[in-house]
PDB file of C-alpha atoms (C1' of nucleotides) in Angstrom:
ATOM      1  CA  MET E 157      32.549  -4.968   2.037  1.00 44.00           C
ATOM      2  CA  SER E 158      31.039  -5.944   5.373  1.00 41.00           C
ATOM      3  CA  ARG E 159      28.897  -8.986   5.803  1.00 42.00           C
ATOM      4  CA  ARG E 160      26.042  -6.782   6.969  1.00 42.00           C
ATOM      5  CA  ALA E 161      26.158  -4.619   3.850  1.00 42.00           C
ATOM      6  CA  ARG E 162      26.116  -7.662   1.618  1.00 37.00           C
ATOM      7  CA  ILE E 163      23.131  -9.125   3.364  1.00 41.00           C
ATOM      8  CA  ARG E 164      21.142  -5.949   3.139  1.00 45.00           C
ATOM      9  CA  ARG E 165      21.936  -5.493  -0.522  1.00 44.00           C
ATOM     10  CA  LEU E 166      20.872  -9.002  -1.382  1.00 44.00           C
ATOM     11  CA  GLU E 167      17.649  -8.579   0.491  1.00 70.00           C
ATOM     12  CA  GLY E 168      16.610  -5.553  -1.541  1.00 77.00           C
ATOM     13  CA  PRO E 169      14.549  -7.405  -4.158  1.00 87.00           C
ATOM     14  CA  ILE E 170      13.006  -9.594  -1.473  1.00 91.00           C
ATOM     15  CA  LEU E 171      12.014  -6.538   0.527  1.00 93.00           C
ATOM     16  CA  SER E 172      10.334  -5.148  -2.574  1.00 95.00           C
ATOM     17  CA  SER E 173       8.428  -8.379  -3.069  1.00 96.00           C
ATOM     18  CA  VAL E 174       7.266  -8.370   0.530  1.00 96.00           C
ATOM     19  CA  ALA E 175       6.218  -4.742   0.171  1.00 97.00           C
ATOM     20  CA  GLY E 176       4.336  -5.718  -2.985  1.00 97.00           C
ATOM     21  CA  VAL E 177       2.236  -8.268  -1.135  1.00 98.00           C
ATOM     22  CA  PHE E 178       1.418  -5.755   1.586  1.00 98.00           C
ATOM     23  CA  SER E 179       0.550  -3.260  -1.130  1.00 98.00           C
ATOM     24  CA  VAL E 180      -2.003  -5.654  -2.583  1.00 98.00           C
ATOM     25  CA  LEU E 181      -3.541  -5.970   0.879  1.00 98.00           C
ATOM     26  CA  SER E 182      -3.559  -2.228   1.469  1.00 98.00           C
ATOM     27  CA  GLU E 183      -6.892  -1.518  -0.233  1.00 97.00           C
ATOM     28  CA  PRO E 184     -10.166  -1.951   1.669  1.00 97.00           C
ATOM     29  CA  THR E 185     -11.837  -2.967  -1.571  1.00 97.00           C
ATOM     30  CA  ARG E 186      -9.509  -5.894  -2.062  1.00 98.00           C
ATOM     31  CA  LEU E 187      -9.779  -6.914   1.593  1.00 97.00           C
ATOM     32  CA  GLN E 188     -13.546  -6.926   1.181  1.00 97.00           C
ATOM     33  CA  ILE E 189     -13.237  -9.231  -1.793  1.00 97.00           C
ATOM     34  CA  LEU E 190     -10.843 -11.535   0.053  1.00 97.00           C
ATOM     35  CA  GLN E 191     -13.128 -11.620   3.064  1.00 96.00           C
ATOM     36  CA  LEU E 192     -16.038 -12.563   0.852  1.00 96.00           C
ATOM     37  CA  LEU E 193     -14.034 -15.260  -0.920  1.00 97.00           C
ATOM     38  CA  GLY E 194     -13.083 -16.607   2.490  1.00 95.00           C
ATOM     39  CA  GLU E 195     -16.560 -18.098   2.652  1.00 93.00           C
ATOM     40  CA  GLY E 196     -16.105 -19.971  -0.616  1.00 95.00           C
ATOM     41  CA  SER E 197     -15.402 -19.502  -4.306  1.00 97.00           C
ATOM     42  CA  LEU E 198     -17.538 -16.984  -6.175  1.00 98.00           C
ATOM     43  CA  SER E 199     -18.026 -15.721  -9.705  1.00 98.00           C
ATOM     44  CA  VAL E 200     -17.264 -12.146 -10.659  1.00 98.00           C
ATOM     45  CA  SER E 201     -20.930 -11.230 -10.932  1.00 98.00           C
ATOM     46  CA  GLU E 202     -21.682 -12.719  -7.519  1.00 98.00           C
ATOM     47  CA  ILE E 203     -18.992 -10.508  -6.026  1.00 98.00           C
ATOM     48  CA  VAL E 204     -20.315  -7.496  -7.900  1.00 98.00           C
ATOM     49  CA  THR E 205     -23.769  -8.125  -6.440  1.00 97.00           C
ATOM     50  CA  ALA E 206     -22.592  -8.844  -2.918  1.00 96.00           C
ATOM     51  CA  LEU E 207     -20.323  -5.838  -2.624  1.00 96.00           C
ATOM     52  CA  GLU E 208     -22.305  -3.447  -4.833  1.00 96.00           C
ATOM     53  CA  MET E 209     -19.261  -2.550  -6.860  1.00 97.00           C
ATOM     54  CA  LYS E 210     -18.841  -1.902 -10.580  1.00 98.00           C
ATOM     55  CA  GLN E 211     -17.998  -4.957 -12.631  1.00 98.00           C
ATOM     56  CA  ALA E 212     -14.968  -3.293 -14.197  1.00 98.00           C
ATOM     57  CA  ASN E 213     -13.516  -2.532 -10.815  1.00 98.00           C
ATOM     58  CA  VAL E 214     -14.123  -5.999  -9.416  1.00 98.00           C
ATOM     59  CA  SER E 215     -12.449  -7.513 -12.446  1.00 98.00           C
ATOM     60  CA  LYS E 216      -9.525  -5.173 -12.080  1.00 98.00           C
ATOM     61  CA  GLN E 217      -9.035  -5.863  -8.378  1.00 98.00           C
ATOM     62  CA  LEU E 218      -9.408  -9.602  -8.930  1.00 98.00           C
ATOM     63  CA  GLY E 219      -6.703  -9.346 -11.544  1.00 98.00           C
ATOM     64  CA  ILE E 220      -4.400  -7.734  -9.017  1.00 98.00           C
ATOM     65  CA  LEU E 221      -5.203 -10.349  -6.369  1.00 98.00           C
ATOM     66  CA  SER E 222      -4.709 -13.106  -8.905  1.00 98.00           C
ATOM     67  CA  GLN E 223      -1.426 -11.714 -10.166  1.00 97.00           C
ATOM     68  CA  ALA E 224      -0.191 -11.638  -6.572  1.00 97.00           C
ATOM     69  CA  GLY E 225      -1.091 -15.306  -6.235  1.00 97.00           C
ATOM     70  CA  LEU E 226      -3.601 -14.679  -3.472  1.00 98.00           C
ATOM     71  CA  VAL E 227      -6.619 -15.939  -5.396  1.00 98.00           C
ATOM     72  CA  GLY E 228      -7.086 -18.506  -8.148  1.00 98.00           C
ATOM     73  CA  ARG E 229      -9.104 -18.305 -11.356  1.00 98.00           C
ATOM     74  CA  GLU E 230     -11.253 -21.068 -12.789  1.00 97.00           C
ATOM     75  CA  ARG E 231     -13.599 -20.931 -15.750  1.00 97.00           C
ATOM     76  CA  ASP E 232     -17.089 -22.214 -15.120  1.00 96.00           C
ATOM     77  CA  GLY E 233     -18.991 -21.953 -18.363  1.00 95.00           C
ATOM     78  CA  ALA E 234     -19.570 -18.317 -19.159  1.00 97.00           C
ATOM     79  CA  ASN E 235     -18.614 -17.411 -15.626  1.00 97.00           C
ATOM     80  CA  VAL E 236     -15.236 -17.270 -13.927  1.00 98.00           C
ATOM     81  CA  ARG E 237     -14.942 -18.394 -10.341  1.00 98.00           C
ATOM     82  CA  TYR E 238     -12.317 -17.025  -8.007  1.00 98.00           C
ATOM     83  CA  SER E 239     -11.158 -18.560  -4.754  1.00 98.00           C
ATOM     84  CA  ILE E 240      -8.566 -18.054  -2.040  1.00 97.00           C
ATOM     85  CA  THR E 241      -5.262 -19.796  -2.658  1.00 96.00           C
ATOM     86  CA  GLU E 242      -3.426 -18.311   0.316  1.00 93.00           C
ATOM     87  CA  PRO E 243      -5.279 -18.853   3.612  1.00 95.00           C
ATOM     88  CA  MET E 244      -2.241 -17.170   5.123  1.00 95.00           C
ATOM     89  CA  ILE E 245      -3.814 -13.807   4.347  1.00 96.00           C
ATOM     90  CA  PHE E 246      -6.340 -14.406   7.098  1.00 95.00           C
ATOM     91  CA  GLU E 247      -3.530 -14.966   9.563  1.00 95.00           C
ATOM     92  CA  LEU E 248      -2.095 -11.653   8.436  1.00 96.00           C
ATOM     93  CA  CYS E 249      -5.394  -9.883   8.947  1.00 95.00           C
ATOM     94  CA  ASP E 250      -5.887 -11.533  12.339  1.00 94.00           C
ATOM     95  CA  LEU E 251      -2.484 -10.337  13.520  1.00 95.00           C
ATOM     96  CA  VAL E 252      -3.276  -6.789  12.415  1.00 96.00           C
ATOM     97  CA  CYS E 253      -6.735  -6.915  13.974  1.00 94.00           C
ATOM     98  CA  GLY E 254      -5.187  -8.028  17.232  1.00 94.00           C
ATOM     99  CA  LYS E 255      -2.874  -5.048  17.193  1.00 95.00           C
ATOM    100  CA  LEU E 256      -5.741  -2.653  16.444  1.00 95.00           C
ATOM    101  CA  ARG E 257      -7.796  -4.127  19.254  1.00 93.00           C
ATOM    102  CA  LYS E 258      -4.889  -3.806  21.641  1.00 93.00           C
ATOM    103  CA  ASP E 259      -4.367  -0.175  20.587  1.00 93.00           C
ATOM    104  CA  ALA E 260      -8.042   0.591  21.067  1.00 92.00           C
ATOM    105  CA  GLU E 261      -8.084  -0.999  24.514  1.00 93.00           C
ATOM    106  CA  ALA E 262      -5.010   0.964  25.521  1.00 91.00           C
ATOM    107  CA  ARG E 263      -6.685   4.172  24.400  1.00 91.00           C
ATOM    108  CA  ILE E 264      -9.762   3.350  26.471  1.00 92.00           C
ATOM    109  CA  ALA E 265      -7.677   2.472  29.515  1.00 93.00           C
ATOM    110  CA  SER E 266      -5.815   5.763  29.305  1.00 87.00           C
ATOM    111  CA  LEU E 267      -9.099   7.639  29.595  1.00 86.00           C
ATOM    112  CA  LYS E 268     -10.233   5.950  32.785  1.00 78.00           C
TER     113      LYS E 268
ATOM    114  CA  MET H  57     -31.781  -5.531   6.861  1.00 43.00           C
ATOM    115  CA  SER H  58     -30.009  -8.868   6.826  1.00 40.00           C
ATOM    116  CA  ARG H  59     -27.576  -9.874   9.511  1.00 41.00           C
ATOM    117  CA  ARG H  60     -24.868 -10.269   6.895  1.00 42.00           C
ATOM    118  CA  ALA H  61     -25.351  -6.748   5.530  1.00 42.00           C
ATOM    119  CA  ARG H  62     -25.181  -5.294   9.022  1.00 38.00           C
ATOM    120  CA  ILE H  63     -22.020  -7.181   9.806  1.00 41.00           C
ATOM    121  CA  ARG H  64     -20.289  -6.074   6.637  1.00 46.00           C
ATOM    122  CA  ARG H  65     -21.278  -2.458   7.155  1.00 44.00           C
ATOM    123  CA  LEU H  66     -19.935  -2.432  10.690  1.00 45.00           C
ATOM    124  CA  GLU H  67     -16.728  -3.950   9.529  1.00 70.00           C
ATOM    125  CA  GLY H  68     -16.103  -1.197   6.999  1.00 77.00           C
ATOM    126  CA  PRO H  69     -14.071   1.085   9.266  1.00 87.00           C
ATOM    127  CA  ILE H  70     -12.149  -1.887  10.642  1.00 91.00           C
ATOM    128  CA  LEU H  71     -11.310  -3.051   7.153  1.00 94.00           C
ATOM    129  CA  SER H  72     -10.010   0.420   6.402  1.00 95.00           C
ATOM    130  CA  SER H  73      -7.848   0.349   9.503  1.00 96.00           C
ATOM    131  CA  VAL H  74      -6.429  -3.024   8.586  1.00 96.00           C
ATOM    132  CA  ALA H  75      -5.748  -1.771   5.075  1.00 97.00           C
ATOM    133  CA  GLY H  76      -4.031   1.246   6.611  1.00 97.00           C
ATOM    134  CA  VAL H  77      -1.562  -0.921   8.500  1.00 98.00           C
ATOM    135  CA  PHE H  78      -0.785  -2.920   5.362  1.00 98.00           C
ATOM    136  CA  SER H  79      -0.356   0.344   3.514  1.00 98.00           C
ATOM    137  CA  VAL H  80       2.306   1.468   5.981  1.00 98.00           C
ATOM    138  CA  LEU H  81       4.105  -1.820   5.368  1.00 98.00           C
ATOM    139  CA  SER H  82       3.807  -1.549   1.588  1.00 98.00           C
ATOM    140  CA  GLU H  83       6.930   0.562   1.058  1.00 97.00           C
ATOM    141  CA  PRO H  84      10.362  -1.097   0.791  1.00 97.00           C
ATOM    142  CA  THR H  85      11.883   1.984   2.396  1.00 97.00           C
ATOM    143  CA  ARG H  86       9.797   1.592   5.525  1.00 97.00           C
ATOM    144  CA  LEU H  87      10.423  -2.150   5.658  1.00 97.00           C
ATOM    145  CA  GLN H  88      14.144  -1.424   5.482  1.00 96.00           C
ATOM    146  CA  ILE H  89      13.841   0.929   8.426  1.00 97.00           C
ATOM    147  CA  LEU H  90      11.824  -1.595  10.415  1.00 97.00           C
ATOM    148  CA  GLN H  91      14.300  -4.330   9.631  1.00 96.00           C
ATOM    149  CA  LEU H  92      17.128  -2.142  10.834  1.00 96.00           C
ATOM    150  CA  LEU H  93      15.276  -1.192  14.006  1.00 96.00           C
ATOM    151  CA  GLY H  94      14.696  -4.890  14.607  1.00 95.00           C
ATOM    152  CA  GLU H  95      18.303  -5.060  15.752  1.00 93.00           C
ATOM    153  CA  GLY H  96      17.800  -2.336  18.353  1.00 95.00           C
ATOM    154  CA  SER H  97      16.798   1.278  18.766  1.00 97.00           C
ATOM    155  CA  LEU H  98      18.539   3.840  16.567  1.00 98.00           C
ATOM    156  CA  SER H  99      18.667   7.587  16.102  1.00 98.00           C
ATOM    157  CA  VAL H 100      17.510   9.230  12.893  1.00 98.00           C
ATOM    158  CA  SER H 101      21.028  10.024  11.779  1.00 98.00           C
ATOM    159  CA  GLU H 102      22.161   6.458  12.408  1.00 98.00           C
ATOM    160  CA  ILE H 103      19.377   5.256  10.146  1.00 98.00           C
ATOM    161  CA  VAL H 104      20.287   7.854   7.541  1.00 98.00           C
ATOM    162  CA  THR H 105      23.881   6.604   7.542  1.00 97.00           C
ATOM    163  CA  ALA H 106      23.013   2.919   7.546  1.00 96.00           C
ATOM    164  CA  LEU H 107      20.491   3.103   4.731  1.00 95.00           C
ATOM    165  CA  GLU H 108      22.075   5.944   2.749  1.00 95.00           C
ATOM    166  CA  MET H 109      18.823   7.840   2.571  1.00 97.00           C
ATOM    167  CA  LYS H 110      18.076  11.557   2.813  1.00 98.00           C
ATOM    168  CA  GLN H 111      17.399  12.799   6.318  1.00 98.00           C
ATOM    169  CA  ALA H 112      14.116  14.431   5.317  1.00 98.00           C
ATOM    170  CA  ASN H 113      12.828  11.186   3.913  1.00 98.00           C
ATOM    171  CA  VAL H 114      13.884   9.105   6.906  1.00 98.00           C
ATOM    172  CA  SER H 115      12.163  11.560   9.221  1.00 98.00           C
ATOM    173  CA  LYS H 116       9.048  11.453   7.099  1.00 98.00           C
ATOM    174  CA  GLN H 117       8.887   7.660   6.979  1.00 98.00           C
ATOM    175  CA  LEU H 118       9.579   7.407  10.714  1.00 98.00           C
ATOM    176  CA  GLY H 119       6.685   9.764  11.263  1.00 98.00           C
ATOM    177  CA  ILE H 120       4.422   7.450   9.296  1.00 98.00           C
ATOM    178  CA  LEU H 121       5.653   4.380  11.171  1.00 98.00           C
ATOM    179  CA  SER H 122       5.246   6.181  14.461  1.00 98.00           C
ATOM    180  CA  GLN H 123       1.768   7.425  13.655  1.00 97.00           C
ATOM    181  CA  ALA H 124       0.782   3.852  12.861  1.00 97.00           C
ATOM    182  CA  GLY H 125       2.049   2.793  16.273  1.00 97.00           C
ATOM    183  CA  LEU H 126       4.668   0.464  14.835  1.00 98.00           C
ATOM    184  CA  VAL H 127       7.647   2.321  16.270  1.00 98.00           C
ATOM    185  CA  GLY H 128       8.164   4.472  19.351  1.00 97.00           C
ATOM    186  CA  ARG H 129       9.949   7.807  19.697  1.00 97.00           C
ATOM    187  CA  GLU H 130      12.248   8.804  22.524  1.00 97.00           C
ATOM    188  CA  ARG H 131      14.355  11.928  22.875  1.00 96.00           C
ATOM    189  CA  ASP H 132      17.986  11.329  23.702  1.00 95.00           C
ATOM    190  CA  GLY H 133      19.649  14.714  23.994  1.00 95.00           C
ATOM    191  CA  ALA H 134      19.806  16.337  20.618  1.00 96.00           C
ATOM    192  CA  ASN H 135      18.983  12.999  19.019  1.00 97.00           C
ATOM    193  CA  VAL H 136      15.760  11.090  18.787  1.00 98.00           C
ATOM    194  CA  ARG H 137      15.822   7.337  19.103  1.00 98.00           C
ATOM    195  CA  TYR H 138      13.236   5.142  17.454  1.00 98.00           C
ATOM    196  CA  SER H 139      12.471   1.532  18.307  1.00 98.00           C
ATOM    197  CA  ILE H 140      10.034  -1.212  17.380  1.00 97.00           C
ATOM    198  CA  THR H 141       6.862  -1.303  19.463  1.00 96.00           C
ATOM    199  CA  GLU H 142       5.123  -4.033  17.492  1.00 93.00           C
ATOM    200  CA  PRO H 143       7.242  -7.166  17.108  1.00 95.00           C
ATOM    201  CA  MET H 144       4.176  -8.543  15.381  1.00 95.00           C
ATOM    202  CA  ILE H 145       5.366  -6.903  12.167  1.00 96.00           C
ATOM    203  CA  PHE H 146       8.128  -9.476  11.935  1.00 94.00           C
ATOM    204  CA  GLU H 147       5.575 -12.237  12.118  1.00 95.00           C
ATOM    205  CA  LEU H 148       3.749 -10.541   9.271  1.00 96.00           C
ATOM    206  CA  CYS H 149       6.914 -10.333   7.195  1.00 95.00           C
ATOM    207  CA  ASP H 150       7.796 -13.947   7.959  1.00 94.00           C
ATOM    208  CA  LEU H 151       4.401 -15.141   6.794  1.00 95.00           C
ATOM    209  CA  VAL H 152       4.773 -13.208   3.541  1.00 96.00           C
ATOM    210  CA  CYS H 153       8.339 -14.422   3.066  1.00 94.00           C
ATOM    211  CA  GLY H 154       7.142 -17.977   3.501  1.00 94.00           C
ATOM    212  CA  LYS H 155       4.580 -17.497   0.786  1.00 95.00           C
ATOM    213  CA  LEU H 156       7.126 -15.955  -1.576  1.00 95.00           C
ATOM    214  CA  ARG H 157       9.540 -18.823  -0.944  1.00 93.00           C
ATOM    215  CA  LYS H 158       6.804 -21.344  -1.604  1.00 93.00           C
ATOM    216  CA  ASP H 159       5.863 -19.553  -4.838  1.00 93.00           C
ATOM    217  CA  ALA H 160       9.473 -19.487  -5.966  1.00 92.00           C
ATOM    218  CA  GLU H 161       9.934 -23.193  -5.232  1.00 93.00           C
ATOM    219  CA  ALA H 162       6.752 -24.017  -7.129  1.00 91.00           C
ATOM    220  CA  ARG H 163       8.047 -22.051 -10.107  1.00 90.00           C
ATOM    221  CA  ILE H 164      11.315 -23.945 -10.046  1.00 92.00           C
ATOM    222  CA  ALA H 165       9.563 -27.297  -9.736  1.00 92.00           C
ATOM    223  CA  SER H 166       7.363 -26.513 -12.738  1.00 86.00           C
ATOM    224  CA  LEU H 167      10.467 -26.089 -14.877  1.00 84.00           C
ATOM    225  CA  LYS H 168      11.942 -29.482 -14.064  1.00 76.00           C
TER     226      LYS H 168
ATOM    227  C1'  DT G 120      22.612  34.311  23.817  1.00 87.00           C
ATOM    228  C1'  DT G 121      25.022  32.316  20.005  1.00 87.00           C
ATOM    229  C1'  DG G 122      26.778  28.669  17.221  1.00 87.00           C
ATOM    230  C1'  DA G 123      26.673  23.884  15.873  1.00 87.00           C
ATOM    231  C1'  DC G 124      24.252  19.956  15.282  1.00 87.00           C
ATOM    232  C1'  DA G 125      19.872  16.798  15.019  1.00 87.00           C
ATOM    233  C1'  DT G 126      15.329  16.386  13.650  1.00 87.00           C
ATOM    234  C1'  DA G 127      10.866  17.909  11.699  1.00 87.00           C
ATOM    235  C1'  DT G 128       8.182  20.338   8.445  1.00 87.00           C
ATOM    236  C1'  DT G 129       6.964  22.621   4.142  1.00 87.00           C
ATOM    237  C1'  DG G 130       6.257  23.096  -0.732  1.00 87.00           C
ATOM    238  C1'  DC G 131       7.016  20.844  -4.740  1.00 87.00           C
ATOM    239  C1'  DT G 132       7.336  17.363  -8.668  1.00 87.00           C
ATOM    240  C1'  DA G 133       6.847  12.947 -10.539  1.00 87.00           C
ATOM    241  C1'  DT G 134       4.673   8.748 -10.389  1.00 87.00           C
ATOM    242  C1'  DA G 135       1.318   5.232  -9.193  1.00 87.00           C
ATOM    243  C1'  DT G 136      -3.195   3.676  -8.921  1.00 87.00           C
ATOM    244  C1'  DG G 137      -8.424   3.322  -7.657  1.00 87.00           C
ATOM    245  C1'  DG G 138     -12.604   3.985  -9.858  1.00 87.00           C
ATOM    246  C1'  DT G 139     -15.288   4.743 -14.112  1.00 87.00           C
ATOM    247  C1'  DG G 140     -17.680   4.361 -18.825  1.00 87.00           C
ATOM    248  C1'  DA G 141     -16.944   2.383 -23.096  1.00 87.00           C
ATOM    249  C1'  DT G 142     -15.621  -1.388 -25.454  1.00 87.00           C
ATOM    250  C1'  DA G 143     -13.377  -5.828 -26.506  1.00 87.00           C
ATOM    251  C1'  DT G 144     -13.155 -10.701 -25.695  1.00 87.00           C
ATOM    252  C1'  DG G 145     -15.005 -15.099 -24.366  1.00 87.00           C
ATOM    253  C1'  DT G 146     -18.895 -18.444 -23.731  1.00 87.00           C
ATOM    254  C1'  DT G 147     -23.426 -20.541 -24.288  1.00 87.00           C
ATOM    255  C1'  DC G 148     -27.616 -21.337 -26.605  1.00 87.00           C
ATOM    256  C1'  DC G 149     -30.665 -20.825 -30.603  1.00 87.00           C
TER     257       DC G 149
ATOM    258  C1'  DG V  62     -23.673 -17.292 -37.623  1.00 87.00           C
ATOM    259  C1'  DG V  63     -26.029 -14.220 -34.282  1.00 87.00           C
ATOM    260  C1'  DA V  64     -28.119 -12.830 -29.837  1.00 87.00           C
ATOM    261  C1'  DA V  65     -27.476 -12.631 -24.936  1.00 87.00           C
ATOM    262  C1'  DC V  66     -24.759 -12.755 -21.200  1.00 87.00           C
ATOM    263  C1'  DA V  67     -20.139 -12.755 -18.358  1.00 87.00           C
ATOM    264  C1'  DT V  68     -15.685 -11.099 -17.918  1.00 87.00           C
ATOM    265  C1'  DA V  69     -11.569  -8.434 -19.223  1.00 87.00           C
ATOM    266  C1'  DT V  70      -9.343  -4.515 -21.022  1.00 87.00           C
ATOM    267  C1'  DC V  71      -8.752   0.406 -22.409  1.00 87.00           C
ATOM    268  C1'  DA V  72      -8.486   5.358 -21.814  1.00 87.00           C
ATOM    269  C1'  DC V  73      -9.232   8.609 -18.701  1.00 87.00           C
ATOM    270  C1'  DC V  74      -9.564  11.467 -14.402  1.00 87.00           C
ATOM    271  C1'  DA V  75      -8.774  12.331  -9.656  1.00 87.00           C
ATOM    272  C1'  DT V  76      -6.225  11.485  -5.769  1.00 87.00           C
ATOM    273  C1'  DA V  77      -2.371   9.933  -2.903  1.00 87.00           C
ATOM    274  C1'  DT V  78       2.321   9.856  -1.827  1.00 87.00           C
ATOM    275  C1'  DA V  79       7.611   8.964  -2.146  1.00 87.00           C
ATOM    276  C1'  DG V  80      11.471  11.643  -2.531  1.00 87.00           C
ATOM    277  C1'  DC V  81      13.745  16.076  -2.584  1.00 87.00           C
ATOM    278  C1'  DA V  82      15.680  20.895  -1.441  1.00 87.00           C
ATOM    279  C1'  DA V  83      14.962  24.410   1.556  1.00 87.00           C
ATOM    280  C1'  DT V  84      13.845  25.839   5.880  1.00 87.00           C
ATOM    281  C1'  DA V  85      12.000  25.684  10.564  1.00 87.00           C
ATOM    282  C1'  DT V  86      12.286  23.836  15.146  1.00 87.00           C
ATOM    283  C1'  DG V  87      14.585  21.685  18.995  1.00 87.00           C
ATOM    284  C1'  DT V  88      18.745  20.662  21.883  1.00 87.00           C
ATOM    285  C1'  DC V  89      23.194  21.173  23.795  1.00 87.00           C
ATOM    286  C1'  DA V  90      27.659  23.467  24.788  1.00 87.00           C
ATOM    287  C1'  DA V  91      30.306  27.397  25.515  1.00 87.00           C
TER     288       DA V  91
END
DNA sequence: TTGACATATTGCTATATGGTGATATGTTCC
DNA sequence: GGAACATATCACCATATAGCAATATGTCAA
């Protein structure tokens, strides 16, 4: 067995984990929630109001974000407050935004 | 209309675009292909051999990567060579890997 | 042109999941 | 305890898509 084959095989589960994180970030709804939480911790109902989404859906998406370790959960009386635990996600988004901007500029330049 | 509402509305399409890029990166198969291409440009059949995947599927995933502007296509006789056009994706993967490593270490520490 | 090979596309199935209404669980206050 | 509110979960539908076999398209060599 070659060294290369061994390395790739071992990296399989890691690749799946990486893909899983990207998968969590691949829904506009969840990005909206993360963006909102970027300004500070919020309760579920505050998110529901701000984003005009159904409570069930917000809860569900928060569960997915929480499971992925991107946001944290904290009881606050009858409410539950969520907050960002991985500021790294904003670096990720910034990198992608930079690429999109570059692509858009290239498209404009090609029309001149 | 509040300034905040206007800003969020305008950002809707951008958020969707960002989510789209993450979506392309959310499949282990595509990450495998990108990882392989990170070592240099390869033809479709070389990728098929290296990753032991069906040709139809490799072609399909390359199409998705290409459409997203992450890889470039270049005819080379009867073959077609693909190569990375966005080294940024490796930064993205590194950031995510760092998070996963941190999570794993935290889990280990909590068991001590 | 024809044959051999490389790549792309098509039609399909199976699976995953976002969003929803209904309902369950948890929390506070009386 | 019971009412009122906040959050989570359940069951469901609709949609998206990975992977596949079959086939179409593209390229070269003879």
